[in-house]
XYZ file of C-alpha atoms in Angstrom:
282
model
C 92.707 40.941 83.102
C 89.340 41.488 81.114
C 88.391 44.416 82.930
C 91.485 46.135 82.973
C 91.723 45.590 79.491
C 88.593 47.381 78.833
C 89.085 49.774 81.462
C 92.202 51.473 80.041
C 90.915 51.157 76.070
C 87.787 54.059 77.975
C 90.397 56.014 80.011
C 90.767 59.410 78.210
C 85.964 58.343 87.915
C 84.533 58.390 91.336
C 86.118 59.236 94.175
C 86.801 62.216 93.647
C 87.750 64.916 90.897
C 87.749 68.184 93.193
C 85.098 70.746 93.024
C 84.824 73.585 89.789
C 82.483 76.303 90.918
C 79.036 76.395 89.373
C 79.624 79.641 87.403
C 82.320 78.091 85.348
C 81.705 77.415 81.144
C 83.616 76.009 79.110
C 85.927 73.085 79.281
C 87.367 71.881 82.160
C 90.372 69.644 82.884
C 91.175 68.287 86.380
C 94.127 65.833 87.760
C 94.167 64.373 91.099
C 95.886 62.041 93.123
C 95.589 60.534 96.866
C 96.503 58.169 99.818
C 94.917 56.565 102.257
C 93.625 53.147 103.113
C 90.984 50.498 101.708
C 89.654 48.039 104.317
C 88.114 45.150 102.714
C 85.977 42.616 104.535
C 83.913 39.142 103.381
C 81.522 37.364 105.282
C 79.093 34.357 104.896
C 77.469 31.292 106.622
C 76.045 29.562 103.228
C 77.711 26.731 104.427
C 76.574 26.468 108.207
C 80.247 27.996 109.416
C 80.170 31.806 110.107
C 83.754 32.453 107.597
C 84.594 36.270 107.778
C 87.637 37.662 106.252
C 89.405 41.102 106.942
C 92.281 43.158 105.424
C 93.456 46.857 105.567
C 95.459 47.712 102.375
C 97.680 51.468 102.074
C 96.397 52.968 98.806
C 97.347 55.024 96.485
C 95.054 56.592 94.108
C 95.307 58.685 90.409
C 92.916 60.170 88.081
C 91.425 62.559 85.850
C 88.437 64.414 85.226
C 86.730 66.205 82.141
C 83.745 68.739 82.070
C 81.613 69.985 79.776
C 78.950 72.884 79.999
C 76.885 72.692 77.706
C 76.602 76.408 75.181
C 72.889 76.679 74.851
C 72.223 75.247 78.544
C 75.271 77.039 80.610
C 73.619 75.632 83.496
C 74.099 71.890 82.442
C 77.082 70.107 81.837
C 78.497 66.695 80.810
C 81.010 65.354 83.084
C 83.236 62.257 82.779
C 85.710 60.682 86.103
C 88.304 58.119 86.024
C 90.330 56.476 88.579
C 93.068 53.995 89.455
C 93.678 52.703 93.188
C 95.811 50.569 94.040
C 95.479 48.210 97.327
C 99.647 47.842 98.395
C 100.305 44.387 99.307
C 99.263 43.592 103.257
C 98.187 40.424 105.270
C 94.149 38.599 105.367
C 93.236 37.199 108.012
C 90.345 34.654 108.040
C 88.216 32.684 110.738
C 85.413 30.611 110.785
C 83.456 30.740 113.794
C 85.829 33.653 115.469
C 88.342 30.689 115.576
C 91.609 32.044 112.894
C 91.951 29.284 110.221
C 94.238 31.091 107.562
C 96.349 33.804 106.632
C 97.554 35.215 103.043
C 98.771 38.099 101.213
C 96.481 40.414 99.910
C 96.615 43.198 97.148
C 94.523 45.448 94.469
C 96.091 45.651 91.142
C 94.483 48.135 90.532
C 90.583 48.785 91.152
C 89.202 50.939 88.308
C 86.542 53.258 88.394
C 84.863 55.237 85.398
C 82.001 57.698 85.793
C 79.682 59.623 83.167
C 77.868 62.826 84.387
C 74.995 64.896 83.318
C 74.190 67.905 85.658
C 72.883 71.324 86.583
C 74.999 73.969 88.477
C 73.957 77.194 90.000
C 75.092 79.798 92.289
C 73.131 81.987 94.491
C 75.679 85.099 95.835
C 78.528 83.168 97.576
C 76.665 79.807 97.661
C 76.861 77.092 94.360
C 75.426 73.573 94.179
C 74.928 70.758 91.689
C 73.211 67.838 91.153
C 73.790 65.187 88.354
C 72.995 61.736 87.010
C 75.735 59.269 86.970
C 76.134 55.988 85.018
C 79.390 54.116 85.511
C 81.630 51.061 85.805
C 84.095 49.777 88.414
C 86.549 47.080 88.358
C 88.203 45.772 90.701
C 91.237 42.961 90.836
C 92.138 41.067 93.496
C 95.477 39.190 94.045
C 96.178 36.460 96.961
C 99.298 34.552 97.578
C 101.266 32.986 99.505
C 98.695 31.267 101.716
C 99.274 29.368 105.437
C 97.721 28.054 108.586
C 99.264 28.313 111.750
C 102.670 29.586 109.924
C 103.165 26.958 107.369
C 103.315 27.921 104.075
C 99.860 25.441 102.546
C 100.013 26.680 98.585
C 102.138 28.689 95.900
C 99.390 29.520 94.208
C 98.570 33.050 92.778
C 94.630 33.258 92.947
C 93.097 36.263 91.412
C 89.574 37.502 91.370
C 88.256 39.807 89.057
C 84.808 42.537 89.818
C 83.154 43.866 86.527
C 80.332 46.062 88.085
C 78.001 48.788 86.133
C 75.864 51.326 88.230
C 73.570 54.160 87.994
C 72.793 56.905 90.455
C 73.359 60.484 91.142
C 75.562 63.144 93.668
C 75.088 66.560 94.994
C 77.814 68.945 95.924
C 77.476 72.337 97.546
C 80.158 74.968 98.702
C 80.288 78.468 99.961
C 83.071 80.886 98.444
C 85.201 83.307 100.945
C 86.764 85.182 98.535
C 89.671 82.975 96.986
C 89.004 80.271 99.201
C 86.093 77.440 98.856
C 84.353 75.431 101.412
C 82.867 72.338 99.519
C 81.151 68.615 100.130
C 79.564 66.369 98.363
C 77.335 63.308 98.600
C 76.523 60.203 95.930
C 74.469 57.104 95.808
C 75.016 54.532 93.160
C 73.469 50.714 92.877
C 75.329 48.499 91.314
C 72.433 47.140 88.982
C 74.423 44.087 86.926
C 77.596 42.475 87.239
C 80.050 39.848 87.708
C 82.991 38.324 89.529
C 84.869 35.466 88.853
C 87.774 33.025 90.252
C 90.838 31.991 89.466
C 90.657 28.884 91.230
C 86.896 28.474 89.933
C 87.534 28.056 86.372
C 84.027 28.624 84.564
C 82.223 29.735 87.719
C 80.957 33.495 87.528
C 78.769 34.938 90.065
C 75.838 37.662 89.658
C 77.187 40.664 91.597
C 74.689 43.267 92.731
C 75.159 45.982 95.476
C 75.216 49.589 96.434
C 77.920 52.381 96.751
C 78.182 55.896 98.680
C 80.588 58.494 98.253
C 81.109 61.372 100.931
C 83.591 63.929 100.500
C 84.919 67.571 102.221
C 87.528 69.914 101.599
C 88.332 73.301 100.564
C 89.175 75.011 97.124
C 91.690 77.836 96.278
C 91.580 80.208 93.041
C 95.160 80.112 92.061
C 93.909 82.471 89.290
C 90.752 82.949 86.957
C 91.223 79.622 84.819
C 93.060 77.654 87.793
C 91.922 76.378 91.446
C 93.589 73.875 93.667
C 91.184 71.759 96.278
C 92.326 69.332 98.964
C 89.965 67.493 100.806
C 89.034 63.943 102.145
C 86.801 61.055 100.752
C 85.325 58.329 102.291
C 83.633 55.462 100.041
C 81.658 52.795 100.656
C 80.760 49.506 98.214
C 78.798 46.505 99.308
C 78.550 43.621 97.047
C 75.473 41.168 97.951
C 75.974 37.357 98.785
C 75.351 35.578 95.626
C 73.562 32.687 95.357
C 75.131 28.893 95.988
C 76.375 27.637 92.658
C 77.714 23.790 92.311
C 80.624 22.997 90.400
C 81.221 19.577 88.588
C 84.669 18.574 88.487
C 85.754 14.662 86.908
C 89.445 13.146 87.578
C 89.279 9.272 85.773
C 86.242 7.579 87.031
C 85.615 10.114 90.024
C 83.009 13.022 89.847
C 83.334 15.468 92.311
C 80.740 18.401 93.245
C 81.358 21.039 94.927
C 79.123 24.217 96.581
C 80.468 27.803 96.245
C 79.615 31.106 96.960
C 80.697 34.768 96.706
C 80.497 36.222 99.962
C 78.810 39.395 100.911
C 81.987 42.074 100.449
C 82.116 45.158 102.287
C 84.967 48.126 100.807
C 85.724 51.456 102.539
C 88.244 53.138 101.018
C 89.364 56.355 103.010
C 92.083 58.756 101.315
C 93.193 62.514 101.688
C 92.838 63.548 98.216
C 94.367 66.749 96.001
C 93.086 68.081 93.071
C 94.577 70.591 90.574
C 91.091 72.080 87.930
C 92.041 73.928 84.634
C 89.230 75.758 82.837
C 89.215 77.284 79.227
């Protein structure tokens, strides 16, 4: 809950907040929304077994944006992005060894992402582009249930797991203008440079979580009039989280002392959604 917690006290983010032209000053407001689906994969042989895990979640995502250019500097701006997806309950499916060993249900309640900009914009004729410097943080939360092997029902248990990941990096986006109409994309690199994750069912345990992120994105703009401009396009992300190192775990019931390896696997996330955006300048 710690993230989320944090997360919302920040909220007024990274997929996507729809493109503003670069002549626009002023202040501008943005709210978008999508749906799509967020594939999530884990994978490790720490332990001598190859143990991979796959799911495919429908998602739904929300947000809102906020921009800034700057009075003295109209070609710089200050731009913040937030975000809230949510991963609708489906089925994981693990193996180890290719051989299927377990099954349980699988959702993102929610994954939270929150982005701070500084950039330049320019246009030359029909053709803008900007660049900026990001610095942000992503949560995500995890929820599995109702967990079985070959059908039977082997635990009630609830087991949560919890991403707290900061990153720095930077985007580009470039369009061309056809009269009202707006042909953008965009591109963005982030690393995620500290972090954490921890385990319901590892109480104490918290592992280092480092990893990268890219962001692609296409679509096309309309200018409903001077101040407003709707854009529809599609995003495609990508977030690897590097294997952490093997931790041990102590555990004592009576007179018996019991230690146990873990590790957080390496994590792979695409997340692909058709995404609208509705921008409102002043």
């Amino acid at each position: 809950m710690k993230h989320r917690i944090r997360a919302f006290s920040l909220l007024l983010i990274f997929l996507t907040a729809g493109s503003v032209y670069a002549e626009d000053k002023g202040i501008g407001f943005g709210l978008h929304a999508g749906y799509g689906v967020t594939t999530y994969e884990e994978d490790t042989d720490a332990f001598g077994r190859d143990t991979e895990s796959e799911a495919t979640l429908n998602t739904v995502i929300v947000g809102a944006s906020v921009e800034y250019t700057l009075p003295a500097l109209e070609k710089f701006y200050l731009g913040g992005v937030a975000d809230l997806l949510f991963g609708l309950e489906d089925v994981e499916k693990w193996k180890e060894d290719d051989v299927k060993v377990q099954m349980n249900d699988i959702s993102i309640d929610p994954a939270i992402f929150l982005d701070g900009r500084l950039g330049f914009k320019n246009s030359v004729g029909n053709f803008y582009y900007r660049v900026y410097g990001s610095f942000g943080w992503d949560g995500i939360y995890f929820r599995r249930k109702n967990f079985r092997r070959n059908g039977i029902n082997t635990s009630d248990d609830v087991i949560t797991e919890d991403f707290t990941l900061w990153r720095g990096g930077g985007g580009l986006s470039m369009g061309y203008i056809i009269d009202k109409w707006a042909l953008d994309g965009r591109a963005a690199y982030s690393h995620y440079f500290d972090g954490e994750i921890g385990n319901s069912s590892q109480d104490g345990v918290e592992f280092e979580a480092k990893g990268t992120c890219l962001d692609f994105g296409a679509g096309m703009a309309y200018q409903i009039t001077e101040r407003m401009k709707l854009y529809g396009g599609v995003s495609y992300t990508y977030i690897k989280i590097d294997e952490s190192d093997v931790q041990r775990t102590v555990t004592q019931s009576g007179s018996v002392i019991s230690i146990t390896q873990v590790v957080f696997p390496e994590s792979r996330t695409q997340i692909l959604a058709g995404v609208v955006n509705l921008t409102v300048s002043f």
